[in-house]
Short mmCIF file of C-alpha atoms and ligand atoms in Angstrom, two decimals:
data_model
loop_
_atom_site.label_atom_id
_atom_site.label_comp_id
_atom_site.label_asym_id
_atom_site.label_seq_id
_atom_site.Cartn_x
_atom_site.Cartn_y
_atom_site.Cartn_z
CA MET A 568 -24.81 0.75 -16.15
CA TYR A 569 -22.44 0.34 -13.13
CA PHE A 570 -24.98 0.80 -10.35
CA GLU A 571 -28.73 0.54 -9.83
CA ASN A 572 -28.40 3.85 -7.69
CA GLU A 573 -28.72 6.63 -10.22
CA TYR A 574 -26.52 8.92 -8.34
CA LEU A 575 -23.68 6.55 -8.00
CA ASP A 576 -24.12 5.43 -11.59
CA LYS A 577 -23.79 8.96 -12.88
CA ILE A 578 -20.53 9.50 -10.83
CA MET A 579 -19.03 6.27 -11.83
CA THR A 580 -19.81 7.03 -15.65
CA ASP A 581 -18.12 10.42 -15.28
CA VAL A 582 -15.04 8.87 -13.46
CA VAL A 583 -14.62 6.45 -16.54
CA LYS A 584 -15.11 9.19 -19.01
CA ARG A 585 -12.90 11.81 -17.23
CA ASN A 586 -10.07 9.44 -16.40
CA ALA A 587 -10.15 7.47 -19.81
CA ASN A 588 -7.60 4.56 -19.98
CA GLU A 589 -7.08 4.41 -16.28
CA PRO A 590 -8.69 0.78 -15.30
CA GLU A 591 -6.89 0.57 -12.00
CA PHE A 592 -8.39 3.77 -10.92
CA HIS A 593 -11.95 2.79 -12.10
CA GLN A 594 -11.52 -0.49 -10.14
CA ALA A 595 -10.65 1.22 -6.81
CA VAL A 596 -13.54 3.73 -7.05
CA LYS A 597 -16.10 1.12 -8.12
CA GLU A 598 -15.28 -0.89 -5.14
CA VAL A 599 -15.66 1.99 -2.78
CA LEU A 600 -18.84 3.33 -4.33
CA GLU A 601 -20.40 -0.16 -4.20
CA SER A 602 -19.84 -0.40 -0.49
CA LEU A 603 -21.12 3.21 0.17
CA GLU A 604 -24.48 2.79 -1.34
CA PRO A 605 -26.32 2.22 1.95
CA VAL A 606 -24.47 5.17 3.63
CA ILE A 607 -25.43 7.48 0.88
CA GLU A 608 -29.15 6.39 0.94
CA ALA A 609 -29.17 6.93 4.65
CA ASN A 610 -27.68 10.43 4.37
CA PRO A 611 -29.13 12.67 1.79
CA LYS A 612 -26.51 15.39 2.74
CA ILE A 613 -23.76 13.47 1.07
CA LYS A 614 -25.54 14.06 -2.31
CA GLU A 615 -26.56 17.67 -1.49
CA CYS A 616 -22.93 18.64 -0.80
CA ALA A 617 -21.44 16.72 -3.66
CA ILE A 618 -19.21 14.77 -1.41
CA ILE A 619 -18.61 11.83 -3.49
CA GLU A 620 -18.08 13.93 -6.67
CA ARG A 621 -15.46 15.84 -4.86
CA LEU A 622 -13.84 12.74 -3.35
CA VAL A 623 -13.26 11.16 -6.72
CA GLU A 624 -11.47 14.31 -8.18
CA PRO A 625 -7.84 14.87 -7.01
CA GLU A 626 -7.34 18.42 -5.24
CA ARG A 627 -4.05 18.66 -7.26
CA ILE A 628 -2.11 16.55 -9.77
CA ILE A 629 1.62 17.46 -10.36
CA LYS A 630 3.22 15.73 -13.35
CA PHE A 631 6.88 16.54 -14.27
CA ARG A 632 9.95 15.64 -16.36
CA VAL A 633 12.88 13.98 -14.51
CA PRO A 634 16.17 14.18 -16.51
CA TRP A 635 19.21 12.40 -15.14
CA VAL A 636 22.53 11.13 -16.55
CA ASP A 637 23.35 7.27 -16.47
CA ASP A 638 26.72 5.68 -15.98
CA ASN A 639 27.44 5.80 -19.63
CA GLY A 640 27.07 9.60 -19.80
CA LYS A 641 23.64 9.34 -21.61
CA VAL A 642 20.87 11.66 -20.70
CA GLN A 643 17.77 9.63 -19.48
CA VAL A 644 14.32 11.04 -19.20
CA ASN A 645 11.58 9.73 -16.82
CA ARG A 646 8.07 11.08 -15.65
CA GLY A 647 7.28 11.98 -12.16
CA PHE A 648 4.09 12.15 -10.55
CA ARG A 649 2.59 13.47 -7.17
CA ILE A 650 -1.18 13.18 -6.72
CA GLN A 651 -2.36 15.33 -3.62
CA PHE A 652 -5.72 13.58 -3.44
CA ASN A 653 -7.47 14.78 -0.21
CA SER A 654 -6.40 16.95 2.60
CA ALA A 655 -9.72 16.96 4.64
CA ILE A 656 -8.35 15.33 7.75
CA GLY A 657 -4.49 16.23 7.50
CA PRO A 658 -1.46 17.01 5.18
CA TYR A 659 -1.23 14.55 2.16
CA LYS A 660 0.56 11.40 3.07
CA GLY A 661 1.50 8.31 0.98
CA GLY A 662 4.30 6.74 -0.57
CA LEU A 663 6.35 7.10 -3.71
CA ARG A 664 6.44 4.16 -6.09
CA PHE A 665 9.38 3.74 -8.70
CA HIS A 666 8.48 0.98 -11.15
CA PRO A 667 8.37 0.88 -15.04
CA SER A 668 4.60 0.29 -14.92
CA VAL A 669 3.83 3.61 -13.12
CA TYR A 670 1.43 5.97 -15.11
CA GLU A 671 -0.97 8.48 -14.02
CA GLY A 672 -3.78 5.72 -13.31
CA ILE A 673 -1.80 3.80 -10.97
CA ILE A 674 -0.78 6.78 -8.87
CA LYS A 675 -4.48 7.84 -8.84
CA PHE A 676 -5.77 4.44 -7.57
CA LEU A 677 -3.12 4.44 -5.09
CA GLY A 678 -3.85 7.98 -3.93
CA PHE A 679 -7.52 7.35 -3.84
CA GLU A 680 -7.18 4.17 -1.76
CA GLN A 681 -4.93 6.23 0.55
CA ILE A 682 -7.53 8.66 1.71
CA PHE A 683 -9.68 5.88 3.28
CA LYS A 684 -6.51 3.93 4.66
CA ASN A 685 -5.18 6.96 6.31
CA SER A 686 -8.65 7.74 7.73
CA LEU A 687 -8.97 4.25 9.27
CA THR A 688 -5.71 4.79 11.14
CA GLY A 689 -7.31 7.42 13.30
CA LEU A 690 -4.36 9.61 12.81
CA PRO A 691 -4.66 13.18 11.13
CA ILE A 692 -3.28 12.30 7.59
CA GLY A 693 -4.83 13.13 4.26
CA GLY A 694 -4.43 10.99 0.96
CA GLY A 695 -1.76 11.31 -1.58
CA LYS A 696 0.59 9.14 -3.80
CA GLY A 697 3.43 9.73 -6.17
CA GLY A 698 6.16 8.03 -8.11
CA SER A 699 7.91 7.46 -11.41
CA ASP A 700 8.24 5.09 -14.36
CA PHE A 701 12.04 4.83 -13.36
CA ASP A 702 13.23 1.34 -12.73
CA PRO A 703 15.89 1.16 -9.90
CA LYS A 704 16.37 -2.42 -10.72
CA GLY A 705 19.83 -3.02 -12.15
CA LYS A 706 20.96 0.62 -11.68
CA SER A 707 24.12 1.52 -9.81
CA ASP A 708 23.80 3.46 -6.43
CA ARG A 709 25.18 6.50 -8.45
CA GLU A 710 22.41 6.25 -11.15
CA VAL A 711 19.61 5.95 -8.44
CA MET A 712 21.15 8.87 -6.58
CA ALA A 713 21.23 11.04 -9.81
CA PHE A 714 17.54 10.24 -10.46
CA CYS A 715 16.41 10.97 -6.93
CA GLN A 716 18.01 14.47 -6.84
CA SER A 717 16.45 15.25 -9.99
CA PHE A 718 13.13 13.87 -8.95
CA MET A 719 13.27 15.78 -5.56
CA THR A 720 14.42 19.04 -7.33
CA GLU A 721 10.82 19.45 -8.73
CA LEU A 722 9.01 17.50 -5.95
CA SER A 723 10.43 19.72 -3.23
CA LYS A 724 8.29 22.67 -4.49
CA HIS A 725 5.10 20.90 -3.72
CA ILE A 726 5.96 19.13 -0.39
CA GLY A 727 6.56 19.94 3.12
CA ALA A 728 6.25 18.59 6.72
CA GLU A 729 2.92 20.36 7.12
CA THR A 730 1.78 20.03 3.48
CA ASP A 731 2.73 16.64 1.93
CA VAL A 732 4.79 14.06 3.49
CA PRO A 733 5.94 11.30 0.90
CA ALA A 734 7.40 7.80 2.00
CA GLY A 735 8.26 4.64 0.29
CA ASP A 736 6.34 2.13 -1.84
CA ILE A 737 7.32 -0.56 -4.55
CA GLY A 738 10.96 0.37 -5.64
CA VAL A 739 11.57 3.08 -2.97
CA GLY A 740 13.27 1.77 0.33
CA GLY A 741 15.74 3.20 2.69
CA ARG A 742 18.39 4.03 -0.01
CA GLU A 743 16.04 5.92 -2.13
CA ILE A 744 14.55 7.74 0.86
CA GLY A 745 18.08 8.82 2.08
CA PHE A 746 18.95 10.38 -1.38
CA LEU A 747 15.55 12.12 -1.66
CA TYR A 748 15.85 13.47 1.95
CA GLY A 749 19.53 14.72 1.28
CA GLN A 750 18.38 16.65 -1.75
CA TYR A 751 15.40 18.20 -0.12
CA LYS A 752 17.50 19.42 2.82
CA ARG A 753 20.10 20.87 0.52
CA LEU A 754 17.51 22.71 -1.45
CA ARG A 755 15.59 23.95 1.33
CA ASN A 756 18.11 24.27 4.01
CA GLU A 757 15.62 22.82 6.67
CA PHE A 758 15.85 19.63 8.54
CA THR A 759 12.07 18.52 8.93
CA GLY A 760 9.94 15.52 8.71
CA VAL A 761 9.24 15.90 5.05
CA LEU A 762 9.49 12.31 4.24
CA THR A 763 9.02 9.19 6.45
CA GLY A 764 10.81 5.83 6.20
CA LYS A 765 14.09 7.74 6.93
CA GLY A 766 16.97 6.20 8.43
CA LEU A 767 17.43 5.77 12.09
CA THR A 768 20.41 8.33 12.24
CA TYR A 769 18.55 11.03 10.61
CA GLY A 770 14.95 11.11 12.08
CA GLY A 771 13.51 7.87 10.99
CA SER A 772 11.30 5.95 13.60
CA LEU A 773 12.13 2.53 15.12
CA ALA A 774 9.75 -0.24 13.72
CA ARG A 775 8.75 1.89 10.51
CA THR A 776 10.66 -0.69 8.46
CA GLN A 777 8.77 -3.75 10.03
CA ALA A 778 5.36 -1.89 10.26
CA THR A 779 3.38 -2.82 7.31
CA GLY A 780 4.36 -6.59 7.60
CA TYR A 781 3.88 -6.65 11.32
CA GLY A 782 0.58 -4.65 11.13
CA LEU A 783 -0.67 -6.88 8.38
CA CYS A 784 -0.17 -9.96 10.72
CA TYR A 785 -1.72 -7.97 13.71
CA PHE A 786 -4.91 -7.38 11.49
CA ALA A 787 -5.06 -11.04 10.11
CA ASN A 788 -4.71 -12.35 13.73
CA GLU A 789 -7.64 -10.25 14.65
CA MET A 790 -9.81 -11.65 11.82
CA LEU A 791 -8.77 -15.14 12.88
CA LYS A 792 -9.42 -14.48 16.62
CA ALA A 793 -12.84 -13.31 15.99
CA LYS A 794 -13.47 -16.81 14.88
CA GLY A 795 -11.54 -18.59 17.59
CA LEU A 796 -8.65 -19.09 15.16
CA SER A 797 -4.94 -18.16 15.16
CA PHE A 798 -1.90 -18.31 13.24
CA GLU A 799 -0.52 -21.28 15.18
CA GLY A 800 0.48 -24.28 13.26
CA LYS A 801 -0.87 -22.65 9.99
CA THR A 802 0.83 -22.83 6.60
CA VAL A 803 1.37 -19.55 5.08
CA VAL A 804 2.07 -18.40 1.57
CA ILE A 805 3.34 -14.89 1.02
CA SER A 806 3.92 -13.29 -2.44
CA GLY A 807 6.78 -10.76 -3.02
CA SER A 808 10.02 -10.67 -1.09
CA GLY A 809 10.31 -6.87 -0.59
CA ASN A 810 9.61 -4.86 2.56
CA VAL A 811 6.08 -5.80 3.20
CA ALA A 812 6.67 -9.55 2.35
CA ILE A 813 9.69 -9.95 4.50
CA TYR A 814 8.17 -8.51 7.71
CA ALA A 815 4.99 -10.24 7.17
CA ASN A 816 6.89 -13.45 7.15
CA GLU A 817 8.81 -12.50 10.38
CA LYS A 818 5.68 -11.77 12.31
CA ALA A 819 3.72 -14.61 10.84
CA THR A 820 6.39 -16.99 11.99
CA THR A 821 6.48 -15.40 15.46
CA LEU A 822 2.97 -15.89 15.71
CA GLY A 823 3.33 -19.63 15.08
CA GLY A 824 2.66 -19.87 11.39
CA LYS A 825 5.05 -21.74 8.83
CA VAL A 826 5.65 -19.58 5.76
CA VAL A 827 6.55 -22.03 2.99
CA ALA A 828 6.56 -19.70 -0.26
CA MET A 829 7.63 -16.26 -1.36
CA SER A 830 8.20 -14.70 -4.70
CA ASP A 831 9.47 -11.80 -6.92
CA SER A 832 8.61 -10.63 -10.31
CA ASN A 833 10.26 -13.48 -11.97
CA GLY A 834 9.12 -16.52 -10.06
CA TYR A 835 8.46 -18.22 -6.73
CA ILE A 836 10.11 -20.44 -4.16
CA TYR A 837 8.68 -23.29 -2.32
CA ASP A 838 10.39 -24.61 0.92
CA LYS A 839 8.30 -27.18 2.57
CA ASN A 840 10.75 -26.81 5.67
CA GLY A 841 9.55 -23.22 5.96
CA ILE A 842 11.36 -20.28 4.22
CA ASP A 843 14.73 -19.41 5.64
CA LEU A 844 14.11 -15.70 6.28
CA ASP A 845 17.73 -14.67 7.06
CA CYS A 846 18.57 -15.99 3.64
CA VAL A 847 15.82 -14.10 1.77
CA LYS A 848 16.87 -10.77 3.85
CA GLU A 849 20.47 -11.30 2.58
CA LEU A 850 19.47 -11.90 -0.99
CA LYS A 851 16.91 -8.97 -1.02
CA GLU A 852 18.02 -6.39 1.31
CA VAL A 853 21.68 -6.70 1.00
CA LYS A 854 22.46 -8.32 -2.44
CA ARG A 855 19.55 -6.93 -4.25
CA ALA A 856 19.59 -10.53 -5.93
CA ARG A 857 16.79 -12.50 -7.46
CA ILE A 858 14.64 -14.91 -5.27
CA LYS A 859 15.91 -17.79 -7.64
CA GLU A 860 19.12 -17.65 -5.93
CA TYR A 861 17.65 -19.11 -2.84
CA ILE A 862 17.77 -22.74 -4.23
CA THR A 863 21.48 -22.52 -4.59
CA THR A 864 21.91 -22.70 -0.79
CA HIS A 865 18.58 -24.61 -0.18
CA PRO A 866 18.59 -27.57 -2.39
CA ASP A 867 15.40 -29.00 -0.82
CA ALA A 868 13.57 -26.00 -2.04
CA GLU A 869 11.91 -25.63 -5.35
CA TYR A 870 11.92 -22.69 -7.79
CA HIS A 871 9.19 -22.05 -10.40
CA GLU A 872 9.19 -19.32 -13.11
CA GLY A 873 6.15 -17.03 -13.12
CA CYS A 874 4.20 -15.28 -10.27
CA SER A 875 0.89 -16.72 -10.38
CA GLY A 876 1.58 -20.35 -9.60
CA ILE A 877 2.28 -19.43 -5.99
CA TRP A 878 -1.32 -19.45 -5.34
CA THR A 879 -1.61 -23.13 -6.26
CA ILE A 880 0.37 -23.98 -3.20
CA LYS A 881 -1.78 -25.49 -0.40
CA CYS A 882 -2.07 -23.04 2.41
CA ASP A 883 -4.21 -22.04 5.30
CA ILE A 884 -3.42 -18.25 5.11
CA ALA A 885 -2.59 -16.35 2.03
CA LEU A 886 -0.78 -13.03 2.20
CA PRO A 887 -0.47 -11.19 -1.16
CA CYS A 888 2.36 -8.55 -0.68
CA ALA A 889 3.70 -7.86 -4.24
CA THR A 890 1.50 -5.75 -6.45
CA GLN A 891 -2.15 -4.83 -7.85
CA ASN A 892 -4.35 -7.62 -9.28
CA GLU A 893 -1.87 -10.44 -8.56
CA ILE A 894 -4.77 -12.61 -7.48
CA ASN A 895 -7.24 -13.17 -10.25
CA GLU A 896 -10.49 -15.44 -10.05
CA GLU A 897 -8.54 -18.42 -11.15
CA SER A 898 -6.05 -18.00 -8.39
CA ALA A 899 -8.62 -17.32 -5.91
CA LYS A 900 -10.46 -20.69 -6.84
CA ALA A 901 -7.24 -22.52 -6.41
CA LEU A 902 -6.68 -21.10 -2.92
CA VAL A 903 -10.31 -21.88 -2.13
CA ALA A 904 -10.06 -25.36 -3.51
CA ASN A 905 -6.95 -25.90 -1.31
CA GLY A 906 -8.80 -24.89 1.74
CA VAL A 907 -7.49 -21.40 2.51
CA ILE A 908 -9.23 -19.93 5.65
CA ALA A 909 -8.03 -16.35 5.52
CA VAL A 910 -6.57 -14.01 3.07
CA ALA A 911 -5.22 -10.63 4.11
CA GLU A 912 -3.70 -7.94 1.60
CA GLY A 913 -0.29 -6.57 2.25
CA ALA A 914 -0.15 -4.98 -1.15
CA ASN A 915 -2.53 -2.40 -2.44
CA MET A 916 -5.45 -3.85 -4.38
CA PRO A 917 -3.68 -7.50 -5.02
CA SER A 918 -7.04 -9.06 -5.59
CA THR A 919 -9.45 -8.42 -8.68
CA PRO A 920 -13.10 -7.81 -7.94
CA GLU A 921 -13.75 -11.35 -9.03
CA ALA A 922 -11.12 -12.90 -6.74
CA ILE A 923 -12.77 -10.94 -3.75
CA ALA A 924 -16.09 -12.15 -4.75
CA THR A 925 -14.76 -15.80 -4.81
CA PHE A 926 -13.25 -15.62 -1.36
CA GLN A 927 -16.31 -13.91 0.01
CA ASN A 928 -18.79 -16.35 -1.50
CA ALA A 929 -16.59 -19.20 -0.08
CA LYS A 930 -16.81 -17.50 3.41
CA VAL A 931 -12.99 -17.15 3.42
CA LEU A 932 -11.86 -14.46 6.13
CA PHE A 933 -10.84 -11.59 3.87
CA GLY A 934 -8.83 -8.53 5.02
CA PRO A 935 -8.84 -5.61 2.42
CA ALA A 936 -5.64 -3.80 1.69
CA LYS A 937 -6.90 -0.27 3.03
CA ALA A 938 -7.33 -1.83 6.40
CA ALA A 939 -4.90 -4.59 6.69
CA ASN A 940 -1.76 -2.82 5.19
CA ALA A 941 -2.51 0.51 6.99
CA GLY A 942 0.10 -0.25 9.66
CA GLY A 943 2.83 1.14 7.43
CA VAL A 944 1.37 4.69 6.90
CA ALA A 945 0.08 4.65 10.49
CA THR A 946 3.72 4.09 11.69
CA SER A 947 4.67 6.84 9.29
CA ALA A 948 2.41 9.16 11.10
CA LEU A 949 4.08 8.16 14.23
CA GLU A 950 7.20 8.97 12.79
CA MET A 951 6.01 12.42 11.94
CA CYS A 952 4.69 12.85 15.52
CA GLN A 953 8.29 12.06 16.85
CA ASN A 954 9.78 14.48 14.46
CA SER A 955 7.55 17.35 15.36
CA MET A 956 8.25 16.65 19.03
CA LYS A 957 12.12 16.29 18.25
CA TYR A 958 11.94 13.05 20.17
CA SER A 959 11.98 9.28 19.57
CA TRP A 960 10.14 6.33 21.06
CA THR A 961 11.78 2.87 21.64
CA PHE A 962 10.85 -0.04 19.31
CA GLU A 963 8.52 -1.41 21.91
CA GLU A 964 6.72 1.87 22.23
CA VAL A 965 6.06 2.11 18.50
CA ASP A 966 5.36 -1.55 17.98
CA GLY A 967 2.96 -1.41 20.97
CA LYS A 968 1.01 1.69 19.45
CA LEU A 969 1.07 -0.07 15.98
CA HIS A 970 -0.57 -3.12 17.48
CA ASN A 971 -3.41 -1.20 19.26
CA ILE A 972 -4.00 0.76 15.79
CA MET A 973 -4.45 -2.46 13.92
CA LYS A 974 -6.77 -3.81 16.61
CA ASP A 975 -8.73 -0.52 16.36
CA ILE A 976 -8.85 -0.72 12.65
CA TYR A 977 -10.31 -4.30 12.71
CA LYS A 978 -12.96 -3.47 15.24
CA ASN A 979 -13.86 -0.31 13.57
CA CYS A 980 -14.22 -2.12 10.31
CA ALA A 981 -16.05 -5.03 11.75
CA GLU A 982 -18.58 -2.71 13.51
CA ALA A 983 -19.13 -0.54 10.37
CA CYS A 984 -20.00 -3.56 8.02
CA ALA A 985 -22.34 -5.02 10.82
CA LYS A 986 -24.06 -1.67 11.38
CA TYR A 987 -24.86 -1.38 7.67
CA GLY A 988 -26.41 -4.81 7.41
CA MET A 989 -23.17 -6.67 5.88
CA PRO A 990 -21.67 -8.53 8.81
CA ASP A 991 -18.20 -10.01 8.19
CA ASN A 992 -17.76 -7.99 4.97
CA LEU A 993 -14.54 -6.25 5.98
CA VAL A 994 -14.32 -4.70 2.35
CA ALA A 995 -17.53 -2.77 3.05
CA GLY A 996 -16.59 -2.02 6.72
CA ALA A 997 -13.20 -0.62 5.73
CA ASN A 998 -14.66 1.51 3.00
CA ILE A 999 -17.54 2.81 5.14
CA ALA A 1000 -15.53 3.48 8.27
CA GLY A 1001 -12.68 5.19 6.21
CA PHE A 1002 -15.36 7.38 4.30
CA LEU A 1003 -17.35 8.51 7.37
CA LYS A 1004 -14.52 10.59 8.89
CA VAL A 1005 -13.38 12.11 5.64
CA CYS A 1006 -16.95 13.00 4.85
CA ASP A 1007 -17.59 14.51 8.08
CA ALA A 1008 -14.49 16.69 7.96
CA MET A 1009 -15.20 17.76 4.27
CA MET A 1010 -18.89 18.79 5.23
CA ALA A 1011 -17.45 20.80 8.16
CA GLN A 1012 -15.14 22.62 5.97
CA GLY A 1013 -17.56 23.90 3.41
CA ILE A 1014 -17.27 23.69 -0.36
CA VAL A 1015 -13.52 23.64 -0.90
P1 NDP B 363 9.27 -3.60 -2.67
O1 NDP B 363 9.71 -2.80 -3.73
O2 NDP B 363 10.12 -3.67 -1.30
O3 NDP B 363 8.98 -5.02 -3.01
C1 NDP B 363 8.03 -5.34 -4.07
C2 NDP B 363 8.05 -6.86 -4.10
O4 NDP B 363 6.77 -7.23 -5.09
C3 NDP B 363 9.15 -7.42 -4.75
O5 NDP B 363 9.32 -8.78 -4.42
C4 NDP B 363 8.84 -7.30 -6.33
O6 NDP B 363 9.64 -8.15 -7.06
C5 NDP B 363 7.35 -7.67 -6.26
N1 NDP B 363 6.77 -6.96 -7.36
C6 NDP B 363 6.62 -5.75 -7.59
N2 NDP B 363 5.90 -5.41 -8.78
C7 NDP B 363 5.59 -6.64 -9.07
C8 NDP B 363 4.91 -7.11 -10.33
N3 NDP B 363 4.55 -6.30 -11.24
N4 NDP B 363 4.73 -8.52 -10.36
C9 NDP B 363 5.16 -9.35 -9.71
N5 NDP B 363 5.91 -9.06 -8.61
C10 NDP B 363 6.11 -7.75 -8.36
O7 NDP B 363 7.74 -3.07 -2.32
P2 NDP B 363 7.03 -3.09 -0.84
O8 NDP B 363 7.17 -4.42 -0.14
O9 NDP B 363 7.04 -1.79 -0.13
O10 NDP B 363 5.48 -3.01 -1.42
C11 NDP B 363 4.68 -4.28 -1.73
C12 NDP B 363 3.32 -3.90 -1.88
O11 NDP B 363 2.88 -3.36 -0.49
C13 NDP B 363 2.85 -2.81 -2.96
O12 NDP B 363 1.61 -3.06 -3.53
C14 NDP B 363 2.84 -1.59 -2.06
O13 NDP B 363 1.97 -0.53 -2.61
C15 NDP B 363 2.15 -2.26 -0.70
N6 NDP B 363 2.42 -1.46 0.52
C16 NDP B 363 3.64 -1.11 0.94
C17 NDP B 363 3.80 -0.28 2.07
C18 NDP B 363 5.18 -0.07 2.56
O14 NDP B 363 5.20 0.57 3.73
N7 NDP B 363 6.19 -0.34 1.94
C19 NDP B 363 2.69 0.03 2.89
C20 NDP B 363 1.30 -0.49 2.33
C21 NDP B 363 1.31 -1.16 1.18
P3 NDP B 363 10.83 -7.57 -7.96
O15 NDP B 363 11.98 -7.36 -6.83
O16 NDP B 363 11.13 -8.70 -8.91
O17 NDP B 363 10.39 -6.52 -8.51
O1 2IT B 364 0.57 2.22 0.61
C1 2IT B 364 0.95 2.78 1.56
O2 2IT B 364 0.37 3.00 2.49
C2 2IT B 364 2.57 3.14 1.59
N1 2IT B 364 3.24 2.81 0.63
C3 2IT B 364 3.12 3.74 3.01
C4 2IT B 364 2.80 5.31 2.73
C5 2IT B 364 3.45 5.89 3.76
O3 2IT B 364 3.34 7.25 3.83
O4 2IT B 364 4.15 5.27 4.89
#
């Protein structure tokens, strides 16, 4: 038994049965359905039109073989995925993840979350996600290119600037997007905005690189402001040291915070003087090195093996920016015991359900991923807009729009949860506000 509500319980039971062995997808669906209970009770048409049954079933799943040749001349085979989850409000939009842990369940959870996140941005983008179990770590540029060209050879049959527009996620940054774009252009002989996160010389948008991390801090700042607080003088811990984490650090610091810890999948660094972000950028963006190397140039800093220890560091604000389920109940309890006042999720689903409950019970301000990290995809939609217009805005213009979008997302989430009797519960607010627009569009378009 998942829910008291019979309709929701039947849907959840079916989701678990039809998507066996995909616990991350079950987790993402359960969280959304929990929030929607009062909305469904207030609107019987949702059940009559089978909106939820249709929402949890992807419109299309594409799964393919990706063969490529490594530097030793050996043929390698990976798996590629693209899940086109929901196109009710716009073309499918969402990133590509290259990581050895990728399987259908990971792409499904990410694609499902993306539907609501994209709706929250207020821009016309549907939900999709893709990726591969390919690991770019330790590969040469030529190997990454060979993989990307093979991956795009199949993917190109299914995407398009008005159909489905992929972007980056874990393991897919500027280098990978460049190789993917080059191959798409070569296969299709067209220069269109089929990917976002492109380089600035070939159709990319200023501020897209910064957008997820900056947007996360704009959102966190709204949560703090609503309680008369700010980043000023606060100690901040950020997990990860990739795209999202680096620019979250940059903006948190600009807003007056002091970031004392960051991590990668091997371990974390603690620098009581405040992390030297230029050093992290050099290590991660240029050298593709491990975070451990930070201590060779910063002897005052400490390095610890393992990821979860970072949550035992005393801080006021925690920004998980690495991966799913990186904060469990134990880590959440450690943060609460150390007096954390706000947690905002840069990564997708970084907190387990038990961790979220721990934060909410302790009255910690909690910004869920769908809302808090929506600045990345929102700016991707701004990139699509600029590509369509064959025009580009300045950094300040894009950043200004991003800032306003994040403020609006906060306001809409806060209002939605208050309206349904759950004030301050931004998890419920994000799920409800994201759902309502998609639901309305699905109803208007008939049974499709
Ligand atoms: P990157 O690949 O740039 O960085 C990922 C970071 O997280 C690295 O430091 C990586 O360490 C660490 N990490 C990845 N997987 C694990 C793992 N299994 N355990 C521990 N650490 C891990 O990715 P992004 O910064 O783009 O993405 C980070 C998170 O933000 C993801 O959850 C992504 O879905 C989410 N996100 C990204 C957006 C974007 O615009 N890029 C937008 C919205 C959300 P290592 O280098 O050792 O692997
Ligand atoms: O999870 C996400 O929102 C992303 N990885 C960004 C997607 C995008 O299309 O920019």
